[in-house]
Coordinates of C-alpha atoms in Angstrom, one line a residue:
M90 CA -33.6 -31.3 20.3
N91 CA -31.6 -31.2 23.6
R92 CA -32.8 -29.1 26.5
A93 CA -31.0 -25.8 26.6
T94 CA -28.5 -25.1 29.4
P95 CA -29.3 -22.3 31.8
H96 CA -26.7 -20.1 30.0
E97 CA -28.1 -20.9 26.6
A98 CA -31.6 -20.1 27.8
V99 CA -30.4 -16.7 29.1
H100 CA -28.8 -15.9 25.7
A101 CA -31.9 -17.1 23.8
G102 CA -34.0 -14.8 26.0
W103 CA -31.8 -11.8 25.1
L104 CA -32.1 -12.6 21.4
A105 CA -35.8 -12.9 21.7
R106 CA -36.0 -9.5 23.4
C107 CA -33.7 -7.9 20.9
L108 CA -35.6 -9.2 17.9
G109 CA -39.1 -8.7 19.4
N110 CA -41.5 -5.8 19.7
S111 CA -43.2 -6.2 16.4
A112 CA -46.3 -7.6 14.8
A113 CA -44.3 -10.4 13.1
P114 CA -44.8 -13.9 14.6
P115 CA -42.3 -14.6 17.4
L116 CA -39.3 -16.8 16.9
T117 CA -39.7 -20.4 17.7
D118 CA -37.6 -22.2 20.3
D119 CA -35.8 -23.9 17.4
D120 CA -35.0 -20.6 15.7
L121 CA -33.6 -19.2 18.9
A122 CA -31.6 -22.4 19.5
A123 CA -30.1 -22.0 16.0
L124 CA -29.1 -18.4 16.8
V125 CA -27.5 -19.4 20.1
D126 CA -25.6 -22.3 18.3
V127 CA -23.8 -19.7 16.1
S128 CA -22.9 -17.4 19.0
R129 CA -20.5 -17.2 21.9
F130 CA -20.5 -15.3 25.2
T131 CA -17.7 -12.9 26.1
T132 CA -16.9 -10.3 28.7
V133 CA -14.9 -7.2 27.8
A134 CA -13.4 -4.6 30.1
A135 CA -14.1 -0.9 30.0
G136 CA -11.7 0.9 27.7
E137 CA -11.2 -1.9 25.2
L138 CA -12.1 -1.6 21.5
L139 CA -14.2 -4.3 19.9
F140 CA -13.3 -3.1 16.4
V141 CA -12.1 0.1 14.8
R142 CA -13.1 2.0 11.7
N143 CA -12.4 0.2 8.4
D144 CA -12.0 -3.2 10.1
P145 CA -13.8 -6.0 8.1
V146 CA -17.1 -6.9 9.8
A147 CA -17.1 -10.6 10.7
E148 CA -19.3 -10.7 13.8
V149 CA -22.5 -9.2 15.2
F150 CA -22.8 -8.1 18.8
V151 CA -25.6 -8.1 21.3
V152 CA -25.1 -6.1 24.5
E153 CA -26.3 -8.1 27.6
T154 CA -24.7 -5.8 30.3
G155 CA -22.6 -2.7 30.2
K156 CA -22.4 0.1 27.6
V157 CA -20.6 0.4 24.3
A158 CA -20.0 3.7 22.5
L159 CA -19.8 4.0 18.7
T160 CA -17.4 6.8 17.8
R161 CA -16.2 8.3 14.5
P162 CA -12.6 9.6 14.8
A163 CA -12.0 12.7 12.7
A164 CA -9.7 15.7 12.9
G165 CA -8.2 14.7 16.2
R166 CA -11.6 14.2 17.8
S167 CA -13.8 11.1 18.5
P168 CA -17.4 12.3 18.8
V169 CA -19.8 9.7 20.2
L170 CA -22.5 8.9 17.6
Q171 CA -24.4 6.5 19.8
V172 CA -24.2 4.8 23.2
L173 CA -25.5 1.2 23.2
H174 CA -27.2 -0.3 26.2
P175 CA -28.3 -3.8 27.2
G176 CA -30.5 -5.3 24.4
D177 CA -28.9 -3.3 21.6
V178 CA -27.5 -5.0 18.5
F179 CA -24.7 -3.7 16.3
G180 CA -22.4 -4.8 13.5
D181 CA -25.1 -6.4 11.4
V182 CA -25.6 -3.5 8.9
G183 CA -22.0 -3.6 7.8
L184 CA -22.1 -7.4 7.6
F185 CA -25.2 -7.6 5.4
L186 CA -24.0 -4.7 3.2
G187 CA -20.5 -6.2 2.9
R188 CA -18.9 -3.0 4.1
S189 CA -16.1 -2.4 6.6
A190 CA -16.9 -0.9 10.0
P191 CA -17.7 2.8 9.6
V192 CA -17.0 3.5 13.3
D193 CA -15.0 2.5 16.4
A194 CA -16.7 0.4 19.0
L195 CA -15.4 1.4 22.5
V196 CA -16.5 -0.4 25.7
L197 CA -17.6 2.4 28.2
E198 CA -18.5 0.1 31.0
D199 CA -17.4 -3.5 31.7
A200 CA -19.7 -5.4 29.3
E201 CA -21.1 -8.9 28.7
L202 CA -21.7 -9.5 25.0
L203 CA -23.2 -12.2 22.9
V204 CA -21.2 -12.5 19.7
L205 CA -22.7 -14.1 16.6
D206 CA -20.5 -15.4 13.8
G207 CA -21.3 -13.3 10.7
A208 CA -21.1 -16.1 8.1
D209 CA -23.3 -18.4 10.2
L210 CA -25.8 -15.5 10.7
V211 CA -26.1 -14.8 7.0
R212 CA -26.7 -18.6 6.4
L213 CA -29.5 -18.6 9.0
V214 CA -31.1 -15.4 7.6
S215 CA -31.0 -17.1 4.1
T216 CA -32.6 -20.3 5.2
R217 CA -35.0 -19.4 8.0
P218 CA -37.7 -16.9 7.0
A219 CA -38.8 -16.1 10.6
I220 CA -35.3 -15.1 11.6
A221 CA -34.9 -13.0 8.4
L222 CA -38.2 -11.2 9.0
R223 CA -37.4 -10.5 12.7
W224 CA -33.9 -9.3 11.9
M225 CA -35.3 -7.0 9.2
V226 CA -37.8 -5.5 11.6
S227 CA -35.0 -5.0 14.2
M228 CA -32.8 -3.2 11.7
A229 CA -35.7 -1.0 10.6
R230 CA -36.4 0.0 14.2
R231 CA -32.8 0.9 14.7
L232 CA -32.8 2.9 11.5
A233 CA -35.8 4.9 12.8
D234 CA -34.0 5.4 16.1
S235 CA -30.9 6.8 14.2
Q236 CA -33.2 9.2 12.3
D237 CA -34.6 10.4 15.7
R238 CA -31.0 10.8 16.9
L239 CA -30.1 12.9 13.8
E240 CA -33.2 15.1 14.4
E241 CA -31.9 15.7 18.0
L242 CA -28.6 16.8 16.7
L243 CA -30.2 19.3 14.4
A244 CA -32.9 20.5 16.8
G245 CA -32.5 24.2 17.7
P246 CA -30.7 25.6 20.7
L247 CA -28.4 23.4 22.9
D248 CA -30.8 23.5 25.8
T249 CA -33.4 21.9 23.5
Q250 CA -31.0 19.3 22.2
L251 CA -29.9 18.4 25.7
A252 CA -33.6 18.2 26.9
L253 CA -34.3 15.8 24.0
L254 CA -31.3 13.7 24.8
L255 CA -32.0 13.4 28.5
D256 CA -35.7 12.7 27.8
H257 CA -34.7 9.8 25.6
A258 CA -31.8 8.5 27.6
A259 CA -33.5 8.5 31.1
D260 CA -34.1 5.1 32.6
R261 CA -37.3 4.1 34.5
D262 CA -36.1 5.9 37.6
G263 CA -35.5 9.1 35.6
S264 CA -31.7 8.8 35.8
V265 CA -29.1 9.3 33.1
A266 CA -25.7 7.8 33.9
A267 CA -23.5 10.0 31.8
S268 CA -20.6 12.4 32.4
Q269 CA -20.7 16.0 31.0
E270 CA -17.9 15.0 28.7
L271 CA -20.0 12.1 27.3
L272 CA -23.0 14.4 26.9
A273 CA -20.8 16.9 25.0
R274 CA -19.6 14.2 22.7
L275 CA -23.1 12.9 22.0
L276 CA -24.3 16.4 21.2
G277 CA -21.2 17.4 19.2
A278 CA -20.8 20.4 21.6
R279 CA -18.1 21.8 23.9
R280 CA -18.2 20.7 27.5
P281 CA -18.5 24.3 28.9
S282 CA -21.5 24.9 26.7
V283 CA -23.1 21.6 27.9
N284 CA -22.4 22.6 31.5
R285 CA -24.2 25.9 31.0
S286 CA -27.2 24.2 29.5
L287 CA -27.3 21.7 32.3
A288 CA -27.2 24.6 34.8
N289 CA -30.1 26.2 32.9
L290 CA -32.2 23.0 33.1
E291 CA -31.4 22.6 36.8
R292 CA -32.3 26.2 37.5
L293 CA -35.7 25.6 35.9
G294 CA -36.2 22.7 38.2
L295 CA -36.2 20.1 35.5
I296 CA -33.1 18.1 36.5
E297 CA -30.7 17.5 39.4
K298 CA -26.9 17.0 38.8
T299 CA -24.7 14.6 40.7
Y300 CA -21.3 13.0 39.9
R301 CA -21.6 11.3 36.4
R302 CA -25.4 11.1 36.8
I303 CA -28.3 13.3 36.1
R304 CA -31.8 12.8 37.5
V305 CA -34.8 14.1 35.6
V306 CA -37.0 15.8 38.3
D307 CA -39.9 17.0 36.0
A308 CA -40.1 14.7 33.0
E309 CA -43.3 16.3 31.7
R310 CA -41.8 19.8 31.6
L311 CA -38.5 18.5 30.2
R312 CA -40.4 16.8 27.4
A313 CA -42.4 20.0 26.7
L314 CA -39.2 21.9 26.4
A315 CA -37.8 19.2 24.1
E316 CA -40.8 19.4 21.9

């Protein structure tokens, strides 16, 4: 097998990360090379749509940089169901189920994406057990995350829902890069209500607000409120 180019090695590394974190045996270099062979790299500007609801699903996406929002237009609104970050995979559930896209995929920040051809991915999953097992574990983990997200949406007062969301979304530095409008859409709430809840959390000394960013000041107390 030919030695991978630097770009191919980067993409293989992303795929290994996205399909990792389980007790299953890791993918071999040959498995990763096969996945890279059926993929292409693309950059997409903020504001562009990757697909819209009811589009046929022919590709699977891996986020390498940037952010992508999955939204569900209804009754003149487009609530954000999920924000995808580097390392996240999407599009595969519809592909394997043979269903059209249930959501719109909107690029929130300029993004670099690895795009896998759907037909080729199905072929690899059908012929390479290690890839099939890893992909199954990845999908199961994302399903569990979706269930956690649903619990957040149903959890008590808005202050509690917001605390849960901030606790889960904060990066290693305790920062959440999100506008109040985006938080409101994630929570299915009105922006003034979210603004009041943010003010409550700030008054308690749990967070600090800046422009389009929130810093978690006291993660332990915020988590206690969320729980």
